Coordinates of C-alpha atoms and ligand atoms in Angstrom, one line a residue:
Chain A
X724 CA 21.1 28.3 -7.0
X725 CA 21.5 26.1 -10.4
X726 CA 21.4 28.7 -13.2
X727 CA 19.9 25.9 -15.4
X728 CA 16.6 24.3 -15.0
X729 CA 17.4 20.0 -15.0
X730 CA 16.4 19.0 -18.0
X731 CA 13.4 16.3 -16.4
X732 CA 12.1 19.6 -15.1
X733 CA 11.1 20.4 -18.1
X734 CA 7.8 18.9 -21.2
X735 CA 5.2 16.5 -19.8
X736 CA 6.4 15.2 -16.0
X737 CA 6.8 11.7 -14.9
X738 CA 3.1 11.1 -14.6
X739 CA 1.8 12.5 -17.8
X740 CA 4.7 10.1 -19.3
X741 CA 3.8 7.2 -17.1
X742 CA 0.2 7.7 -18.6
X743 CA 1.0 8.0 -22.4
X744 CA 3.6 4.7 -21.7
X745 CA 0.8 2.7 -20.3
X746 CA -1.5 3.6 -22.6
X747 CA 0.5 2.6 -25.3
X748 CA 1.3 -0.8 -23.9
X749 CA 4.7 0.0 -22.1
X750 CA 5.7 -1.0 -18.6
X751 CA 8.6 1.8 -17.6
X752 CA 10.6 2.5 -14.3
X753 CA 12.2 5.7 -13.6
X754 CA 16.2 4.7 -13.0
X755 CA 18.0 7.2 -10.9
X756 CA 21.4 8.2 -13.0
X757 CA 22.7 9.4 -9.5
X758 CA 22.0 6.0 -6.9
X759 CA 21.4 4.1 -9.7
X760 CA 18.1 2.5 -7.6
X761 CA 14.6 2.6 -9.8
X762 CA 11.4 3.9 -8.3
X763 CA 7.5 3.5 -8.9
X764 CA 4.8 5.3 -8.4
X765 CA 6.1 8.4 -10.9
X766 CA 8.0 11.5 -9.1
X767 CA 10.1 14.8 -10.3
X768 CA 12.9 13.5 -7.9
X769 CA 14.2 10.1 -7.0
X770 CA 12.9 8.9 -3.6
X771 CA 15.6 7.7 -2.7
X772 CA 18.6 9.9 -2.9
X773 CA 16.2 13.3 -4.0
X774 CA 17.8 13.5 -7.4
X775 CA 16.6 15.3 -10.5
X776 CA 18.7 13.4 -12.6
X777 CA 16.8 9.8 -13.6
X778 CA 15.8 8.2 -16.8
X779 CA 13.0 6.1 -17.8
X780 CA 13.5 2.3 -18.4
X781 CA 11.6 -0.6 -19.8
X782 CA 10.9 -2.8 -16.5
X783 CA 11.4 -6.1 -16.9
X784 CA 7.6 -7.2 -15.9
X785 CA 8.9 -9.5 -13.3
X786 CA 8.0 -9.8 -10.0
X787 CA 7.4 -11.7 -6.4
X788 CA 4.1 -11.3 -4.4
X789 CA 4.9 -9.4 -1.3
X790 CA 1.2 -10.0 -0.1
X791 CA -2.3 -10.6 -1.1
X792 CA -5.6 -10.4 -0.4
X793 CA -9.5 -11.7 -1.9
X794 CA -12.0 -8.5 -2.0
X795 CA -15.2 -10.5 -1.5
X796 CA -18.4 -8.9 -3.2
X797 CA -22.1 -9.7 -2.7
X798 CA -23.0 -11.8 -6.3
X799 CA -24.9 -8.9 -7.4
X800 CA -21.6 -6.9 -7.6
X801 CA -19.1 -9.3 -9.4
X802 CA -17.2 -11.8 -8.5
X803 CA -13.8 -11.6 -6.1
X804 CA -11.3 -10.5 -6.9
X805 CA -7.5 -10.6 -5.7
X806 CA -5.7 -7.2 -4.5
X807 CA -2.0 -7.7 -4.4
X808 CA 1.4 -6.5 -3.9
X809 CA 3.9 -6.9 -6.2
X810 CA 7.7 -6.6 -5.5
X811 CA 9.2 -6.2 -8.8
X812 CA 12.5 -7.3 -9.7
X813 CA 14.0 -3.7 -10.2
X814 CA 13.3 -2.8 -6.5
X815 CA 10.1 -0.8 -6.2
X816 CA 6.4 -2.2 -4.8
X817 CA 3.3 -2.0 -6.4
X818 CA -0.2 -2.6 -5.7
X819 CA -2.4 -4.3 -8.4
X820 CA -3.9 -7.5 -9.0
X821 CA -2.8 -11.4 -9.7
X822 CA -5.1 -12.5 -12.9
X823 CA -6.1 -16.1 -14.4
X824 CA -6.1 -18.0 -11.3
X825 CA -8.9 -18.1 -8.4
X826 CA -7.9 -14.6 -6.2
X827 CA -7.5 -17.3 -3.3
X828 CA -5.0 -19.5 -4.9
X829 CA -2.7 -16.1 -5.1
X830 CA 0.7 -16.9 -2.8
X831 CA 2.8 -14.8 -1.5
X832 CA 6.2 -15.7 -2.7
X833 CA 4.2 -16.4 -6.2
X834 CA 6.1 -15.3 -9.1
X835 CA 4.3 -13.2 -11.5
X836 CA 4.6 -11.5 -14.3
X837 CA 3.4 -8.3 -16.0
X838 CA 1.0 -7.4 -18.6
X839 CA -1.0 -4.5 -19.8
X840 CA -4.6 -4.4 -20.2
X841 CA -7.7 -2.2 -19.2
X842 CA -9.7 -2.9 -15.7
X843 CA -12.5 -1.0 -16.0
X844 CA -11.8 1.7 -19.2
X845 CA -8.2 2.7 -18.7
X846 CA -5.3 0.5 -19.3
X847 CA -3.0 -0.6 -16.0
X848 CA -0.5 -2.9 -14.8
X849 CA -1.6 -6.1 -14.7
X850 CA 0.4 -9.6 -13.2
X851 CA -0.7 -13.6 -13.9
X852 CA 1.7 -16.2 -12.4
X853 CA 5.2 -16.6 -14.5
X854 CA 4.9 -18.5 -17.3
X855 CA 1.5 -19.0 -18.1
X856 CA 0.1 -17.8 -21.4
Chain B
X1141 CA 17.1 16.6 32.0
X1142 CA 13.6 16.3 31.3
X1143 CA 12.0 16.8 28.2
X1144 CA 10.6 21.0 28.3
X1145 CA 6.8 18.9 27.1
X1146 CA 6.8 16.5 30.1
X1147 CA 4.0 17.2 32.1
X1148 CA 3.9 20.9 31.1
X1149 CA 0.2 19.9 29.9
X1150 CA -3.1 18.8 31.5
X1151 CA -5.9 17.6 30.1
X1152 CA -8.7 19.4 32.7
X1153 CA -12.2 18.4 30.3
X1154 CA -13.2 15.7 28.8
X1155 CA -16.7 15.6 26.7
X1156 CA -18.2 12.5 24.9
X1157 CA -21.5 12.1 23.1
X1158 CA -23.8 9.1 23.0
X1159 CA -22.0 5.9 21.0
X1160 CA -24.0 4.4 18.2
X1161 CA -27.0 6.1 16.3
X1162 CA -27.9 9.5 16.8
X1163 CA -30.3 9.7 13.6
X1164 CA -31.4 13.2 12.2
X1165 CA -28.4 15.0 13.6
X1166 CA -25.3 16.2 11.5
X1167 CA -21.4 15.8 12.5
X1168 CA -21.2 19.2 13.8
X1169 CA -23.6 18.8 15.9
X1170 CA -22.8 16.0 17.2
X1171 CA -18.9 17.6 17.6
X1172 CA -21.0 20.4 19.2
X1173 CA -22.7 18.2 22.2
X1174 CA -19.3 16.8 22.8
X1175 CA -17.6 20.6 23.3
X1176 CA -20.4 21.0 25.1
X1177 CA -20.1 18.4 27.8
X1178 CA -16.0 18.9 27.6
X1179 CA -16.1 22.4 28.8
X1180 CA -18.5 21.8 31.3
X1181 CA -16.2 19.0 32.7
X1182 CA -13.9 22.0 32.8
X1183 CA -15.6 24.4 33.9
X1184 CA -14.9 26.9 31.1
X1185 CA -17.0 29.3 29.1
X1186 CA -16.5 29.2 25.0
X1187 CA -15.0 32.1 24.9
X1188 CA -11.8 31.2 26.9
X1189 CA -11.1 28.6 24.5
X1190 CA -8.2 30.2 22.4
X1191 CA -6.8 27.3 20.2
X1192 CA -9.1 25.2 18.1
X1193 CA -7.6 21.8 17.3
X1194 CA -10.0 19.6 14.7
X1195 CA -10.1 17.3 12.0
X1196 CA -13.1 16.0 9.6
X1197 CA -13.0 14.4 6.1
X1198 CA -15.7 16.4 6.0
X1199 CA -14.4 20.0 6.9
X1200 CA -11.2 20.2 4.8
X1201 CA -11.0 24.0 6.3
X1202 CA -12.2 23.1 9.4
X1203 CA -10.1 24.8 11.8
X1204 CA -11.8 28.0 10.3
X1205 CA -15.7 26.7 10.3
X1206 CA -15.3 25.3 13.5
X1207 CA -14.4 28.7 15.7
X1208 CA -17.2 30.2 13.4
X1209 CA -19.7 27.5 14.0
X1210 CA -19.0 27.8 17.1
X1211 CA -18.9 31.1 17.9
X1212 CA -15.3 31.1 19.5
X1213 CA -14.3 34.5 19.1
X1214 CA -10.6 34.4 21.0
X1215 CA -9.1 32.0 18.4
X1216 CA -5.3 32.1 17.9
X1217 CA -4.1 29.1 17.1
X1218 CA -5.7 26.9 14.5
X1219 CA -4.9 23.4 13.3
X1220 CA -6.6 20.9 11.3
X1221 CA -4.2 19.3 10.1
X1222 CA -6.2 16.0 8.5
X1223 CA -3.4 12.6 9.0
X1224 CA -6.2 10.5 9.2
X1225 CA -7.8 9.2 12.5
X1226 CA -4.4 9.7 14.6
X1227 CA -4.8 13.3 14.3
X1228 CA -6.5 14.5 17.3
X1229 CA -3.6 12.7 18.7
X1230 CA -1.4 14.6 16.8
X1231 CA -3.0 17.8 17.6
X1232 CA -2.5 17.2 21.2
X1233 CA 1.5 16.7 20.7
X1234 CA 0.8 20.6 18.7
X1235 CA -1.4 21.7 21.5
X1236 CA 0.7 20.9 24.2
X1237 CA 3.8 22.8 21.8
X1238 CA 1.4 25.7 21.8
X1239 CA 0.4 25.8 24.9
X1240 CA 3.6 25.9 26.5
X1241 CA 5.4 28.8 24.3
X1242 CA 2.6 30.6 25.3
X1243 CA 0.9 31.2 21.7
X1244 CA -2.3 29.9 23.0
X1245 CA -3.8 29.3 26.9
X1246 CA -7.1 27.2 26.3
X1247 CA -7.0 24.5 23.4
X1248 CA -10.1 22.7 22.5
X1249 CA -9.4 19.3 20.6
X1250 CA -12.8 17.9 19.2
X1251 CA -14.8 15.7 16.6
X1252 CA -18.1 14.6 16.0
X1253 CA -19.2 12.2 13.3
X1254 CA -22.3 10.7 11.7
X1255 CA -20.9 8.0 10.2
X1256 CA -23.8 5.4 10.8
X1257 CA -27.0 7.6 10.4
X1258 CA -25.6 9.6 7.7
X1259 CA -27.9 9.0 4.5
X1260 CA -26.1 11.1 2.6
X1261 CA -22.4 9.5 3.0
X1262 CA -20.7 8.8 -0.5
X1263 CA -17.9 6.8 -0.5
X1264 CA -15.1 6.1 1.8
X1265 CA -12.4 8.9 2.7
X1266 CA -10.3 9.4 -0.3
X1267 CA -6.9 9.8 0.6
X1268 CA -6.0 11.7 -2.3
X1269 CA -3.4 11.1 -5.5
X1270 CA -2.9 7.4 -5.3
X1271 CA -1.8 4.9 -7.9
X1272 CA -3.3 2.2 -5.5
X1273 CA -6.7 3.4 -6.4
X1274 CA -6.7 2.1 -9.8
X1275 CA -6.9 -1.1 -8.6
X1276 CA -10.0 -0.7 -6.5
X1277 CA -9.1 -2.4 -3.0
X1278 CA -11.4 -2.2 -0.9
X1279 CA -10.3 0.4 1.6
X1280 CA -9.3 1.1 4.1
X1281 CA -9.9 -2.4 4.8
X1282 CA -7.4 -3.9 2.2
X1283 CA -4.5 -2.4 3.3
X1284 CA -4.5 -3.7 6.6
X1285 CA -5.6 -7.1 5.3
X1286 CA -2.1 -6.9 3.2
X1287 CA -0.5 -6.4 6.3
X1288 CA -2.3 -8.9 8.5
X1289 CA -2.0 -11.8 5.6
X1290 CA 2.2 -10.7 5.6
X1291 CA 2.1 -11.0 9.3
X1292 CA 0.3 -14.4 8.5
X1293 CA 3.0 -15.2 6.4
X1294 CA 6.0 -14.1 7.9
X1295 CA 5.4 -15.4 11.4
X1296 CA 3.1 -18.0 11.6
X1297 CA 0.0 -15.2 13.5
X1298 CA -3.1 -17.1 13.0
X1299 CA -6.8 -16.4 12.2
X1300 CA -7.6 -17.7 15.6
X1301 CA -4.8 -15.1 17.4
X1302 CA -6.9 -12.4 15.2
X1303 CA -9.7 -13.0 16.8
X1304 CA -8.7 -13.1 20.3
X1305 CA -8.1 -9.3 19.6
X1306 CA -11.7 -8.7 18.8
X1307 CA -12.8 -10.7 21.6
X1308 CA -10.5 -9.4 24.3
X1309 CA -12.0 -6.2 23.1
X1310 CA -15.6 -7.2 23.4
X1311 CA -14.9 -8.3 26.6
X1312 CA -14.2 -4.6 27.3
X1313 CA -16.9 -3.3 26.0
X1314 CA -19.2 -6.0 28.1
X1315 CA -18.0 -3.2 31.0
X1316 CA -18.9 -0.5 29.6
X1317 CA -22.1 1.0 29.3
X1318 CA -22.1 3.2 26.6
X1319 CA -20.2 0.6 24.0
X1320 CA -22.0 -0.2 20.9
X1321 CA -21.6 -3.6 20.9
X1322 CA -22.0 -6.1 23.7
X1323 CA -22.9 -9.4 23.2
X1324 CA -20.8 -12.1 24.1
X1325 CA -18.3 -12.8 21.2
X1326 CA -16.6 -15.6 20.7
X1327 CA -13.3 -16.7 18.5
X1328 CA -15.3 -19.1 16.8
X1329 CA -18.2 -16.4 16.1
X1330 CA -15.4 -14.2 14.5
X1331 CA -14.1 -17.3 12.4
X1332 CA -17.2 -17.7 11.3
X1333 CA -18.3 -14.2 10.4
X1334 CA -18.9 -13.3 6.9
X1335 CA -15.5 -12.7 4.9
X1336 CA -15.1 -9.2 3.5
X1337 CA -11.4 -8.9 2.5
X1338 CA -9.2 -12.4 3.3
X1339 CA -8.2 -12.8 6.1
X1340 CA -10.2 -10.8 7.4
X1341 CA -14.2 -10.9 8.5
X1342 CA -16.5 -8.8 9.7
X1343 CA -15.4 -8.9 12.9
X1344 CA -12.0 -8.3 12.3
X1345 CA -13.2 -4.6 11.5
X1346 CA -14.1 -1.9 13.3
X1347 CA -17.3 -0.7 13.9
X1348 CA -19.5 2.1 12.1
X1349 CA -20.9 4.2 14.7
X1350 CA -21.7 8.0 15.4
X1351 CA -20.5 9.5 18.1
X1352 CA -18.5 12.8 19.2
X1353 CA -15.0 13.6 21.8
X1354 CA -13.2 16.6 22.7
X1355 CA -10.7 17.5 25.3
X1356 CA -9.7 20.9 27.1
X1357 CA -6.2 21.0 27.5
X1358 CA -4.1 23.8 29.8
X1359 CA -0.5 24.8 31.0
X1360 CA 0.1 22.4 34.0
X1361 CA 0.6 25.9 35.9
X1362 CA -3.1 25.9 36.0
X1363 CA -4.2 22.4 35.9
X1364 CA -4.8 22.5 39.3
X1365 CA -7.5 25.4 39.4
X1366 CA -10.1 23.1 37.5
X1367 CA -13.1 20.6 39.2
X1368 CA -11.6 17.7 37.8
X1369 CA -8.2 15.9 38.5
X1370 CA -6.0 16.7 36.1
X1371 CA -3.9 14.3 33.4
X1372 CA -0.6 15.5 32.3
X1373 CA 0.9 14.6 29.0
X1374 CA 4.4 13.0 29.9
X1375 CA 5.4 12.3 26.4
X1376 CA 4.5 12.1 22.7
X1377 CA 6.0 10.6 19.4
X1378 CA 5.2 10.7 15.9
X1379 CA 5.7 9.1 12.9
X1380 CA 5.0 8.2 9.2
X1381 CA 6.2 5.8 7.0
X1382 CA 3.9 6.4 3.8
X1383 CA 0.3 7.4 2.8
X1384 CA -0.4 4.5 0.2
X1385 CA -0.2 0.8 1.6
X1386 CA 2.0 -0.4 -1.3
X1387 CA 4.6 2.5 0.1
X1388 CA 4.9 0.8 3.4
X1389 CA 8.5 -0.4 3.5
X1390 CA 7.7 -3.4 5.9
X1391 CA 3.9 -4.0 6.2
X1392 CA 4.9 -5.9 9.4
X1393 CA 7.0 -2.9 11.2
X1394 CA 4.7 0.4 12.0
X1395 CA 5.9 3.6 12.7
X1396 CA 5.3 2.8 16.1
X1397 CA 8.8 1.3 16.4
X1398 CA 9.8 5.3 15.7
X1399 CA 7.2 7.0 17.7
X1400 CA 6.8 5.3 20.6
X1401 CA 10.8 5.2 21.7
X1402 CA 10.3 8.8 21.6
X1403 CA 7.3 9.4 23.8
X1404 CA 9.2 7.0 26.3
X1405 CA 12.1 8.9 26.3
X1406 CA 10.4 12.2 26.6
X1407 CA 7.9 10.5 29.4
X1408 CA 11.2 8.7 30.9
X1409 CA 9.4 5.4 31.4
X1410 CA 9.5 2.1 29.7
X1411 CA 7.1 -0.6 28.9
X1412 CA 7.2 -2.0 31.8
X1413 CA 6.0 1.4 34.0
X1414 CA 2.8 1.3 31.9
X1415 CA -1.0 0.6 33.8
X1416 CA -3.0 1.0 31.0
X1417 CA -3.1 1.0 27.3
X1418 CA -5.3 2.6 24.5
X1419 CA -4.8 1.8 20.7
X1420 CA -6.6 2.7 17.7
X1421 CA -7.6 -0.5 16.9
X1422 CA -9.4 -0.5 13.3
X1423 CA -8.8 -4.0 12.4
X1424 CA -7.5 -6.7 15.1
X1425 CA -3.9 -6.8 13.3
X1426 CA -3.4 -3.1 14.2
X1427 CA -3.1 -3.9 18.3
X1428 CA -0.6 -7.2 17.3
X1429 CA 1.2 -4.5 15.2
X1430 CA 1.2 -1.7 17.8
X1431 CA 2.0 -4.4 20.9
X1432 CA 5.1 -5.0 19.1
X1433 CA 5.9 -2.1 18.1
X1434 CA 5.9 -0.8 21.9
X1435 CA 8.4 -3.7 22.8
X1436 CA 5.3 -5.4 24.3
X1437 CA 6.8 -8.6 22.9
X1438 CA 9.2 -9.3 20.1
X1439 CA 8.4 -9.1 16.6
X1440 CA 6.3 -11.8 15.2
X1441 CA 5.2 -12.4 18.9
X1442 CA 2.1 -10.2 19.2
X1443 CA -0.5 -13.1 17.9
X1444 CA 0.3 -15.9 21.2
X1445 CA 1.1 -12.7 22.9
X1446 CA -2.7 -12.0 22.6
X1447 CA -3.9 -15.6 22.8
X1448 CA -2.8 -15.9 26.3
X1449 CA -4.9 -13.7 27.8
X1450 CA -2.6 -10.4 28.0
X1451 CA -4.9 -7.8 27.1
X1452 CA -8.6 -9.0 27.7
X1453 CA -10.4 -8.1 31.6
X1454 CA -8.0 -9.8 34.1
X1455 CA -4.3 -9.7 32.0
X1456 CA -1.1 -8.3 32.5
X1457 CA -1.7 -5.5 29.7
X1458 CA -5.4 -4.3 30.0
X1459 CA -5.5 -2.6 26.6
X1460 CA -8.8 -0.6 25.3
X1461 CA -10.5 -1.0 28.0
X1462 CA -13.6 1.5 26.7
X1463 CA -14.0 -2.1 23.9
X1464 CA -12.0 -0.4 21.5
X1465 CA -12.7 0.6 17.9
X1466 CA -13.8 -3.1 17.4
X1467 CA -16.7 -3.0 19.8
X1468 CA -17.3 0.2 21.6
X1469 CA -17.4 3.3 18.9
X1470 CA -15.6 3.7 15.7
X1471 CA -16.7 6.8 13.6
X1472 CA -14.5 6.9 11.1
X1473 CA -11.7 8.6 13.0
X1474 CA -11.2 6.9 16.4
X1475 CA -8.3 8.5 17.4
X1476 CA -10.4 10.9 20.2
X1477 CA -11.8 8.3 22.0
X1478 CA -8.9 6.9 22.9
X1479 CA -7.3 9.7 24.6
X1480 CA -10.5 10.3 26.5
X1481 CA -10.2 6.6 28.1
X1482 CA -7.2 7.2 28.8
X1483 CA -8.2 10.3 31.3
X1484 CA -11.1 8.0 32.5
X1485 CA -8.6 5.4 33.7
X1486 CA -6.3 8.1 35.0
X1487 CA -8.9 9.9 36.9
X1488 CA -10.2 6.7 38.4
X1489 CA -14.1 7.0 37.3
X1490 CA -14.0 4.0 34.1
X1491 CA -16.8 2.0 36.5
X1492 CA -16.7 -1.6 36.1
X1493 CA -13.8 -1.3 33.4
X1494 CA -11.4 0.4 35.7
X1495 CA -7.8 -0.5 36.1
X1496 CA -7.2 -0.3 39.8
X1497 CA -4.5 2.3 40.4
X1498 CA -3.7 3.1 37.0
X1499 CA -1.0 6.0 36.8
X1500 CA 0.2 5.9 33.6
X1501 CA -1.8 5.3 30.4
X1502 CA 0.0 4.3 26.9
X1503 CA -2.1 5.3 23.8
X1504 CA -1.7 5.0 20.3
X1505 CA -3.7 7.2 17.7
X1506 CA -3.1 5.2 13.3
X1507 CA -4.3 7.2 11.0
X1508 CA -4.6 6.6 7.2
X1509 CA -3.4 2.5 6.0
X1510 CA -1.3 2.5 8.9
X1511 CA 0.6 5.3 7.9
X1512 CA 0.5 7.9 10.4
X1513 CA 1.2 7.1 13.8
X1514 CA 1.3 8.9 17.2
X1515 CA 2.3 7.6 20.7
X1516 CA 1.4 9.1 23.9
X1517 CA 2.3 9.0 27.4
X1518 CA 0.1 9.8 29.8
X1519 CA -0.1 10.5 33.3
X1520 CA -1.3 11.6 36.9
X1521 CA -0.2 13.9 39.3
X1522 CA 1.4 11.4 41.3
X1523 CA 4.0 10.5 37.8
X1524 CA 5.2 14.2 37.2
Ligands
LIG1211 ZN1 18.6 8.3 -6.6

């Protein structure tokens, strides 16, 4: 057994950081030091070759729509809204949503790009199509 | 050789409640009318049940309420292992494990569920941490609409081929008595039902419904001493690939593609040797998924492999022939209800809906947003 604790083992994990990066308006992958492949959502080990040893890294907000899809509400309840997935150009796939065009007019293949900004209270990552304001 | 699980188990009782609305009555007791009528079908007395297989979003310990609401006293295997609706079909690959090293001689697999009636009922199932959630789809509709509009996408499935699904299943259900739903459907009535999350409508998704199953299940040494004809389990396979959609490596490729080679390989059949099949359809891109999957048809084929007929009353592939999720009962977890056809159609007592001769019955129990995934092979006496 390792006589020394790695040292990502140890202060706030990958979530609490993920968190406090977000909510400070930053967008950051873990990079595995090992594989050399990043990873999203936040973990204590890479999922892909189960190495301690990663860092974090500013992602580079880019990314292609792997699907999409229109949540349709009664008017009452707000208006529709898209629910994508994002393939970002570092590797890993996240769910969120396409923003500043009708949910419908969302693509797959679309590329978008990330912002930060809250939903409801809490700030997350956000996409609108590449190149738009 | 064979495979030590091939046909060393028997399903010997089945029990199902009324489908649909059974107002004023909670899921346990609803879960308690089906264990009722299951060992009654088997001719067994509560207290010879010795394993207690269950699963409820409801009971998150419910392996231990349900031998004490109960009243089994013999309990010595317990498992409620909760992978979503697959895992009644799960617990039969750990029953029939149990059963034959000897650790239990009686398992009881069961659920009941109010999902219709239930005034009380908050939201949907939370599956736990998730960084999906944030983003409020709509689930557990959404991720299956993210797989259905990549299918779309990648392949060229239509809208139309969607809907042949849920009307080849409502065709089904037009057989069967106690389905939910039975008027005629068309494609054009499920094109034009209400949108809920693009691409799919209303009648792309499965129904809410109450409604209860279990199953007794024995050593095959004694299947033979019970009133009923007995079903062997000749294989099983599972398989996950991820517990949040936006995990799913390949939202067109299920874990089917694992599972199900291995439940043919234990069963020692292919494809082609199967009579009958039973999926857990939740939303119509599910059985194109699953069809596949089994090596049906090829990848990307499952939408004209539908259209033309193959699964509906009359096809090649009769395939949920109780009407499925999508028009016969759906509540909440389906993954019972399917087995139970299954041992209808092998028994030869499915009325109007029966497959002539059927002797070997394909099912497939999904649980969570496709994630889980458990194929099994079942059979009669004359396929051990
Ligand atoms: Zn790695």
């Amino acid at each position: 057994m390792a006589s020394e604790r790695a040292a990502n083992f140890q202060g706030p994990g990958p979530d609490a950081v993920w968190f406090e990066n977000v909510k400070n308006g930053k967008f950051r992958l873990q990079r595995c030091n090992h594989c050399g492949k990043a990873f999203f959502y936040p973990r204590p080990l890479c999922v892909h070759c189960g190495s301690a040893d990663w860092a974090w890294v500013d992602a580079s907000g880019k990314g292609t729509v792997y699907s999409t899809s229109v949540v349709r509400q009664r008017p009452e309840d707000g208006p529709d809204y898209n629910i994508a997935l994002i393939d970002l150009a570092e590797g890993p796939r996240m769910m969120s949503r396409v923003t500043g065009i009708p949910a419908p007019e969302v693509k797959i293949g679309m590329a978008v790009e990330a912002y930060i900004a809250p939903l409801d209270k809490d700030p997350l990552v956000l996409f609108k199509p590449a190149g738009r304001a | 050789m064979a495979h030590p699980l091939r046909g060393a188990v028997a399903v010997v009782g089945i029990g199902l409640t009324p489908f649909g609305e059974l107002p004023g009555r909670s899921h346990l007791e609803i879960m308690g009318e089906a264990i009722h009528n299951a060992l009654a079908d088997a001719g067994l007395k509560k207290d010879q049940v010795d394993g207690m297989f269950g699963s409820n979003f409801a009971d998150p310990l419910g392996a231990i309420l349900y031998p004490e609401y109960f009243g089994l006293k013999n309990i010595k295997v317990m498992d409620s292992t909760n992978i979503g609706g697959s895992s009644f079909n799960n617990a039969m690959q750990e029953a029939a494990a149990a059963l034959h090293l000897g650790l239990c001689d009686v398992a009881l697999i069961a659920y009941g569920s109010n999902a219709r009636t239930n005034t009380r009922r908050g939201g949907g199932p939370g599956f736990g941490r998730s960084f999906d959630a944030p983003y409020r789809p709509r689930q557990p509709i959404n991720s299956y609409a993210l797989a259905a509009a990549r299918h779309m996408h990648q392949y060229g499935t239509t809208k139309e081929q969607l809907a042949q699904v849920a009307v080849s299943a409502r065709q089904w259900a037009q057989k069967n008595p106690r389905a939910f739903m039975r008027d005629p459907l068309t494609v054009e009535d499920v094109l034009k039902a209400r949108m809920v999350v693009d691409p799919f409508g209303v009648r792309d998704c499965c129904l809410v419904t109450d409604g209860g199953a279990a199953m007794v299940v024995v050593r095959a040494d004694r299947a033979k001493d019970f009133p009923n004809a007995p079903v062997y389990m000749l294989g099983v396979g599972a398989a996950t690939t991820h517990n949040d959609i936006s995990q799913m490596p390949d939202l067109t490729v299920t874990a089917v593609a694992q599972a199900a080679p291995r439940a043919y390989a234990m069963a020692g059949i292919t494809p082609k040797d199967v009579d009958v099949i039973e999926v857990y359809d939740a939303f119509t891109i599910n059985t194109i998924l699953f069809l596949e999957d089994f090596g049906f048809c090829k990848k990307g084929e499952g939408g004209p492999f539908v259209a033309a007929g193959n699964i509906a009353p009359g096809g090649k592939h009769p395939l949920n022939t109780n009407g499925g999720g999508l028009s016969c009962v759906h509540p909440g977890m389906y993954g019972m209800f399917i087995m139970v056809e299954a041992v209808e159609q092998l028994r030869g007592v499915a009325g109007d809906r029966q497959v002539p001769g059927a002797e070997i019955a394909l099912c497939n129990g999904n649980g969570g947003y496709l994630s889980s995934q458990i194929t099994l092979v079942f059979g009669t006496q004359a396929t051990l």
